[in-house]
Tab-separated table of C-alpha atoms in Angstrom:
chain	number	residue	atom	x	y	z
A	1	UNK	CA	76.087	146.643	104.312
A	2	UNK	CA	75.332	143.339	102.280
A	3	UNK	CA	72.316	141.364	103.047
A	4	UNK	CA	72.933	138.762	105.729
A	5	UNK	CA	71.603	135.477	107.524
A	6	UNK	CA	71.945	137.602	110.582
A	7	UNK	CA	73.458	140.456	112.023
A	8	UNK	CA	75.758	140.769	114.828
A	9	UNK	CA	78.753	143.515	115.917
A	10	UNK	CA	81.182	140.951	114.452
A	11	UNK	CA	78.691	140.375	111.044
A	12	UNK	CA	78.752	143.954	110.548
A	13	UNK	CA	82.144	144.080	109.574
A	14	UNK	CA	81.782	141.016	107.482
A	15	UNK	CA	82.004	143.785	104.243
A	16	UNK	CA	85.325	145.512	105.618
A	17	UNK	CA	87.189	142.156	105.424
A	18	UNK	CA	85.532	141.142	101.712
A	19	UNK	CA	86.522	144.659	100.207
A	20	UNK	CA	89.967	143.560	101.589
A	21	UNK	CA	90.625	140.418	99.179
A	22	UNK	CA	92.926	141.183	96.703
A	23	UNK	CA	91.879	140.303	92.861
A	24	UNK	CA	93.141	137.035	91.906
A	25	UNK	CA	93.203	135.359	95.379
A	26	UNK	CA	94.181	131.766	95.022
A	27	UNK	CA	93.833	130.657	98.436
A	28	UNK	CA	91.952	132.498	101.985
A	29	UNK	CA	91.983	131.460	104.503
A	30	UNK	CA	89.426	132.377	107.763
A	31	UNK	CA	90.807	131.707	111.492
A	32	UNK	CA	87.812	131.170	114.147
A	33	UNK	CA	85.448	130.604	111.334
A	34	UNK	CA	82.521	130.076	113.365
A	35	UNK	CA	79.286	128.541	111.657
A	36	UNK	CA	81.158	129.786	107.992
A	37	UNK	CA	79.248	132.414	107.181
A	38	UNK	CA	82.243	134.744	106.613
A	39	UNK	CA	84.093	131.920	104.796
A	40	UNK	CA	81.150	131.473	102.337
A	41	UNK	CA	81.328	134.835	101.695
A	42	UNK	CA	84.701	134.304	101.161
A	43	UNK	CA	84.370	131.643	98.352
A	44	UNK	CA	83.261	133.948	95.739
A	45	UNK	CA	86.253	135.592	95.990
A	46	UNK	CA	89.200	133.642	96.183
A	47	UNK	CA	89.621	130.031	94.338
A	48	UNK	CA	89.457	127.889	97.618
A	49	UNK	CA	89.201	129.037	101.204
A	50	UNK	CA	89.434	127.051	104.297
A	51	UNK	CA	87.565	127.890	107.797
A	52	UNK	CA	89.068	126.512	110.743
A	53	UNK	CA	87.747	126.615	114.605
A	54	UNK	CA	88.410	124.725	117.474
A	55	UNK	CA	85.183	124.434	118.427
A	56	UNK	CA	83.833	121.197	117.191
A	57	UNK	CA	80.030	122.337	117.324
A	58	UNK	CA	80.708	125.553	115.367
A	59	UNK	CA	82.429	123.110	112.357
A	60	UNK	CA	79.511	120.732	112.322
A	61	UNK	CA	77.142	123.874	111.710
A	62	UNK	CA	79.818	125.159	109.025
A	63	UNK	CA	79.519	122.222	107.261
A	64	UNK	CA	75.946	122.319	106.444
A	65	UNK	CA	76.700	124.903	104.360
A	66	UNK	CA	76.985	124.544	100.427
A	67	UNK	CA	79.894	125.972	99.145
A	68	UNK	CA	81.856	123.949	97.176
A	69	UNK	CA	84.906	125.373	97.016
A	70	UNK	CA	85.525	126.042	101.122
A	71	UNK	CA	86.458	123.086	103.772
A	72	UNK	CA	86.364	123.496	107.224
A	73	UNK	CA	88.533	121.901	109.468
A	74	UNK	CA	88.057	121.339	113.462
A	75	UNK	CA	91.506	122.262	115.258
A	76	UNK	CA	93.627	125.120	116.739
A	77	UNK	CA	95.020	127.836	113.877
A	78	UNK	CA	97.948	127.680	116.461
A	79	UNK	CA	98.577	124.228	115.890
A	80	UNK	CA	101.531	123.844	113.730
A	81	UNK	CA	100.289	120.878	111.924
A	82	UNK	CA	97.553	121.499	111.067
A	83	UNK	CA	97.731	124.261	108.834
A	84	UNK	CA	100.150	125.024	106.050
A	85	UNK	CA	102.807	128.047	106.571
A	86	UNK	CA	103.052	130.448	104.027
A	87	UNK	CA	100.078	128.806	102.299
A	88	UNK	CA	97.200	130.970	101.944
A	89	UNK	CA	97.191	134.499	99.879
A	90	UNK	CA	94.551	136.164	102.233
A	91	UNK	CA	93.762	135.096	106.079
A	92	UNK	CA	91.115	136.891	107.835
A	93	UNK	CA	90.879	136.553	111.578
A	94	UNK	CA	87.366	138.089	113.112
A	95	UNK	CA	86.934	138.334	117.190
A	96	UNK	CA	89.130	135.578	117.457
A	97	UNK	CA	92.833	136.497	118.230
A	98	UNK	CA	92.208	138.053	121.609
A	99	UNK	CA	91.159	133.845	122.798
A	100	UNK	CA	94.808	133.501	122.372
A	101	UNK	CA	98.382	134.979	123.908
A	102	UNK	CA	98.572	137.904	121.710
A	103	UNK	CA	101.789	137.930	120.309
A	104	UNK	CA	101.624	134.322	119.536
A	105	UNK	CA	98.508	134.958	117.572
A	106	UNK	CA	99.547	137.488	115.127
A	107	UNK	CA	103.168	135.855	114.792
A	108	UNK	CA	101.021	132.457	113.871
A	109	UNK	CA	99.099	134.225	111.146
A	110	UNK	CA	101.852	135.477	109.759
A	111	UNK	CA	103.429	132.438	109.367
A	112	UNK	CA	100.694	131.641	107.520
A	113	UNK	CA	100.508	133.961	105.052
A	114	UNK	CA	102.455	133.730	101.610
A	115	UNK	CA	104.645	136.388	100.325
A	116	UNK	CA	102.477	138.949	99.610
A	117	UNK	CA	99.569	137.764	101.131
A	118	UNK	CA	97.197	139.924	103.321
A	119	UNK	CA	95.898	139.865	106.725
A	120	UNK	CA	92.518	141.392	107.883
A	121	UNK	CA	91.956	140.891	111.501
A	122	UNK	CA	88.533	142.788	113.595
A	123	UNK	CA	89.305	142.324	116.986
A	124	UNK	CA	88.080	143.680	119.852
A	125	UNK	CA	89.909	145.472	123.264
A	126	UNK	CA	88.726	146.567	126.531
A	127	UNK	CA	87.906	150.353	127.991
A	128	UNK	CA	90.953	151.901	130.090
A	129	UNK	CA	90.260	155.502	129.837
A	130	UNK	CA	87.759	157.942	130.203
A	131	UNK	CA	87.730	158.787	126.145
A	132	UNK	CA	87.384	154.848	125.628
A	133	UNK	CA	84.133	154.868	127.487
A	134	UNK	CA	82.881	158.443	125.766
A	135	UNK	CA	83.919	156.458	122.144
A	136	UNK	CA	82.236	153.197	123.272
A	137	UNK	CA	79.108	155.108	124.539
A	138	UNK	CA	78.882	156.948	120.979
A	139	UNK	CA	78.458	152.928	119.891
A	140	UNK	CA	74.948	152.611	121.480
A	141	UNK	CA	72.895	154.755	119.221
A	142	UNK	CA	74.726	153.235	116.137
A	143	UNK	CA	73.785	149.630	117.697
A	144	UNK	CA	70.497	150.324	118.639
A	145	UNK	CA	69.796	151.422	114.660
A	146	UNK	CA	71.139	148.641	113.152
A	147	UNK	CA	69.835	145.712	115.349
A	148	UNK	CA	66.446	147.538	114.411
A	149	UNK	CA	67.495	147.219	110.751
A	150	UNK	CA	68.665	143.875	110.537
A	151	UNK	CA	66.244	142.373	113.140
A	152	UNK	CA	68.363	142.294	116.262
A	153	UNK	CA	71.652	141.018	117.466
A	154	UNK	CA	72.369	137.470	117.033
A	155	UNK	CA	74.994	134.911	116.853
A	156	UNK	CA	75.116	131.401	116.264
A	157	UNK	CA	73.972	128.489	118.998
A	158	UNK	CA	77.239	127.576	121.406
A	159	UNK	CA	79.696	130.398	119.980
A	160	UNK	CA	82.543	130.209	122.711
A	161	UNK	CA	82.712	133.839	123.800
A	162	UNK	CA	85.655	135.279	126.072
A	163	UNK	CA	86.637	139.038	126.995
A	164	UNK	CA	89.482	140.509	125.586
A	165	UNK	CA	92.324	141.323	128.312
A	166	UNK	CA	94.356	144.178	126.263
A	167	UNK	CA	93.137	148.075	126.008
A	168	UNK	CA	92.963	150.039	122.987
A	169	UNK	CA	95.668	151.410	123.096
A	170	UNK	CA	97.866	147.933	123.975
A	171	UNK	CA	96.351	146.717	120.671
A	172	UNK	CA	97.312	149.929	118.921
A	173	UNK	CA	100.874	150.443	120.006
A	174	UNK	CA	101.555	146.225	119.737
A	175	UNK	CA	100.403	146.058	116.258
A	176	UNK	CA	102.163	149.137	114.793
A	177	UNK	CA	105.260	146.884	116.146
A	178	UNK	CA	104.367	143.764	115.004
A	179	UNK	CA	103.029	144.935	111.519
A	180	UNK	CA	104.643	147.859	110.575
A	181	UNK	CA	102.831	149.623	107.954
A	182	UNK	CA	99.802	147.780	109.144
A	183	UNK	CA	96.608	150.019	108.774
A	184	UNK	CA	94.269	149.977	111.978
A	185	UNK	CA	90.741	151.909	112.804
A	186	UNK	CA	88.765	151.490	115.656
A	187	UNK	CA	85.377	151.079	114.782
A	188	UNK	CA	82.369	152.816	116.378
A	189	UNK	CA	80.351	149.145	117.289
A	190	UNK	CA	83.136	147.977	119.635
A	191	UNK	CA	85.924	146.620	117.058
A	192	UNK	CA	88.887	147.462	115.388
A	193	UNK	CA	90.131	146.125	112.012
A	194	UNK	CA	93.848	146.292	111.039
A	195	UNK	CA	94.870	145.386	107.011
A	196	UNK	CA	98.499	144.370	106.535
A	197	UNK	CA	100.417	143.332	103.672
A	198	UNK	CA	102.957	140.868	104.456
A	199	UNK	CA	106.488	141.606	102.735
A	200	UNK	CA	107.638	139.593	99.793
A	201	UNK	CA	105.352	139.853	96.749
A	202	UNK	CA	102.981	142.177	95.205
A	203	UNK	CA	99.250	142.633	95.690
A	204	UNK	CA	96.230	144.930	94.372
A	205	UNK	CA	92.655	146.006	95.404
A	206	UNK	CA	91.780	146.217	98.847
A	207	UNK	CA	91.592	149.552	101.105
């Protein structure tokens, strides 16, 4: 775990998606950046990255941030227009696709990937069954020890929060069809993270 501003359930995967960019990463791109953090991160890996949220409060915090090779833009990732297709060699999407009709999500971000490119997506689900709740239980200890270590849970001021509506295993068995190959994990803090290397071109480093 890197040192952070903060530390939240989301933050703590922040490392998972950075170990994911592959060397010589032109252009990233991060989908529901929030207040940037993850996209800063993101700038000393890849020559230019862009953050985009809909939320206009969450851009006006990114932008106090100095990096000089990210820009954030305010707007939906599922707006057409506003983003370019096939542009960016690494997206990264963190709690943020489940805000959105699922399907329509991951087929937008991989529209947006180039040949080659990579997606990295933590998202989260909702218990259905009684090993969910055992797994999601086995979370608590692991939470309680690293809010203790980082100096609690925290997130930035006005983060638009919403549940997600799919189980574990919806998420699961819809991304082994819409990504095939795709590699997915649940995570013991409440999150999954799938890696998936769109078709077309050829890419190194990463898990």
């Amino acid at each position: 775990m890197t040192a952070q501003e903060y530390w939240n359930h989301n933050v703590h995967y922040h490392p998972v998606v950075l170990d994911a960019v592959p060397e010589g990463c032109r252009a990233a791109l991060d989908v529901g950046c929030g207040d940037g953090l993850l996209a800063a991160e993101l700038a000393a890996r890849a020559e230019s990255v862009t953050g985009v949220d809909r939320s206009a409060e969450m851009i006006r915090q990114a932008r106090k941030r100095d990096a000089g090779n990210v820009t954030f833009l305010e707007g939906d990732y599922l707006d057409g227009a506003l983003l370019d297709e096939g542009g960016y060699d690494f997206v990264s999407a963190v709690a943020v696709i489940h805000h959105a009709p699922f399907d329509d999500a991951i087929d937008r971000l991989v529209r947006l990937l180039a040949p080659g490119g990579r997606l990295v997506v933590v998202g989260l689900a909702h218990n259905h069954t009684l090993l969910d709740w055992v797994i999601g239980c086995c979370g608590v200890p692991a939470d309680r020890v690293n809010a203790r270590r980082f100096g609690g849970k925290r997130a930035p001021a006005d983060m638009p929060v919403e549940d997600p509506i799919m189980t574990w295993r919806e998420v699961r068995q819809s991304t082994a069809h819409l990504l095939p190959g795709r590699r997915y994990r649940r995570r013991l803090l409440w999150r999954y993270t799938l890696v998936w290397d769109k078709p077309g071109g050829t890419r190194e480093g990463g898990p």
